Coordinates of C-alpha atoms in Angstrom, one line a residue:
X918 CA 13.6 137.8 -6.3
X919 CA 16.8 136.0 -7.3
X920 CA 17.0 134.6 -10.7
X921 CA 18.7 131.2 -11.7
X922 CA 21.8 131.7 -13.8
X923 CA 21.3 130.8 -17.4
X924 CA 23.2 127.7 -18.3
X925 CA 24.9 127.9 -21.8
X926 CA 25.7 124.5 -23.2
X927 CA 28.2 124.4 -25.9
X928 CA 27.2 123.2 -29.3
X929 CA 27.5 119.4 -29.7
X930 CA 30.7 118.3 -31.3
X931 CA 30.7 115.2 -33.5
X932 CA 33.5 112.8 -33.6
X933 CA 34.2 109.6 -35.5
X934 CA 35.2 106.5 -33.3
X935 CA 37.1 104.1 -35.3
X936 CA 37.6 100.4 -34.0
X937 CA 40.0 98.0 -35.5
X938 CA 39.5 94.5 -34.1
X939 CA 42.4 91.9 -34.8
X940 CA 43.8 88.7 -33.5
X941 CA 46.1 90.7 -31.0
X942 CA 43.3 92.8 -29.6
X943 CA 41.4 96.0 -30.3
X944 CA 42.6 99.4 -31.4
X945 CA 40.4 102.4 -30.9
X946 CA 41.0 105.9 -32.2
X947 CA 38.8 109.0 -32.3
X948 CA 38.9 111.4 -35.1
X949 CA 37.2 114.9 -35.7
X950 CA 36.1 113.9 -39.3
X951 CA 35.2 110.9 -41.1
X952 CA 38.0 111.2 -43.8
X953 CA 40.6 110.8 -40.9
X954 CA 39.1 107.5 -39.9
X955 CA 39.0 106.3 -43.5
X956 CA 42.7 107.4 -43.9
X957 CA 43.6 105.2 -40.9
X958 CA 41.6 102.2 -42.4
X959 CA 43.5 102.7 -45.7
X960 CA 46.9 102.9 -43.9
X961 CA 46.2 99.7 -42.1
X962 CA 45.2 97.9 -45.2
X963 CA 48.3 99.1 -47.2
X964 CA 50.5 98.1 -44.3
X965 CA 49.1 94.5 -43.9
X966 CA 47.9 93.6 -47.5
X967 CA 51.1 91.7 -48.6
X968 CA 51.0 89.8 -45.2
X969 CA 47.6 88.7 -45.7
X970 CA 47.2 88.1 -49.5
X971 CA 49.3 86.9 -52.4
X972 CA 47.6 89.1 -55.1
X973 CA 48.5 92.8 -55.6
X974 CA 46.5 95.4 -53.7
X975 CA 43.8 97.5 -55.3
X976 CA 44.2 101.3 -55.5
X977 CA 44.3 103.5 -52.4
X978 CA 40.5 104.5 -52.8
X979 CA 39.5 101.0 -52.7
X980 CA 42.0 99.0 -50.6
X981 CA 40.6 99.8 -47.1
X982 CA 37.1 98.3 -48.1
X983 CA 38.6 95.4 -50.1
X984 CA 41.0 94.4 -47.2
X985 CA 38.5 94.5 -44.5
X986 CA 35.8 92.7 -46.6
X987 CA 38.3 89.9 -47.3
X988 CA 39.5 89.7 -43.7
X989 CA 36.0 89.1 -42.3
X990 CA 36.6 85.4 -42.5
X991 CA 39.8 85.8 -40.4
X992 CA 37.8 87.8 -37.7
X993 CA 39.5 91.1 -38.5
X994 CA 37.2 94.0 -38.6
X995 CA 37.1 97.9 -39.0
X996 CA 34.2 100.0 -38.0
X997 CA 33.4 103.6 -37.6
X998 CA 30.7 105.2 -35.6
X999 CA 29.8 108.8 -35.5
X1000 CA 29.2 110.1 -31.9
X1001 CA 28.6 113.4 -30.2
X1002 CA 30.9 114.5 -27.4
X1003 CA 28.8 114.9 -24.2
X1004 CA 29.5 118.3 -22.8
X1005 CA 27.1 118.4 -19.9
X1006 CA 28.0 118.2 -16.2
X1007 CA 27.8 114.5 -15.5
X1008 CA 30.1 114.3 -12.5
X1009 CA 28.9 112.2 -9.6
X1010 CA 27.2 114.1 -6.7
X1011 CA 28.7 111.9 -3.9
X1012 CA 30.6 108.8 -3.1
X1013 CA 27.5 106.6 -3.5
X1014 CA 27.4 107.6 -7.2
X1015 CA 31.0 106.5 -8.0
X1016 CA 29.8 102.9 -8.7
X1017 CA 28.0 104.1 -11.8
X1018 CA 31.1 105.4 -13.4
X1019 CA 33.3 102.6 -15.2
X1020 CA 36.6 102.2 -13.3
X1021 CA 35.5 103.7 -10.2
X1022 CA 33.8 100.8 -8.5
X1023 CA 34.5 100.3 -4.9
X1024 CA 34.5 97.1 -2.9
X1025 CA 33.3 96.8 0.7

């Protein structure tokens, strides 16, 4: 009697999706750890602080949070979300399934 092959799924990998929303659009980056996302937020705040505010910037360990808290009233946001990379087989089984995958819609 044949046996089914054992499917070994890889361990889930966590990533951090960082989203920077500003008046010119939205920038999204994915990092392997939260510290990298925080570093990007800090870099953005340091780059744009003098364009946005007249007072001097706070130290590096506080500038990211301070900048984006003050920029809320100007509709500029930064957020980070922890996610798991999906490693399963989620490919469509046929042409009829393509419409369920973003960017693969077909018109009649």
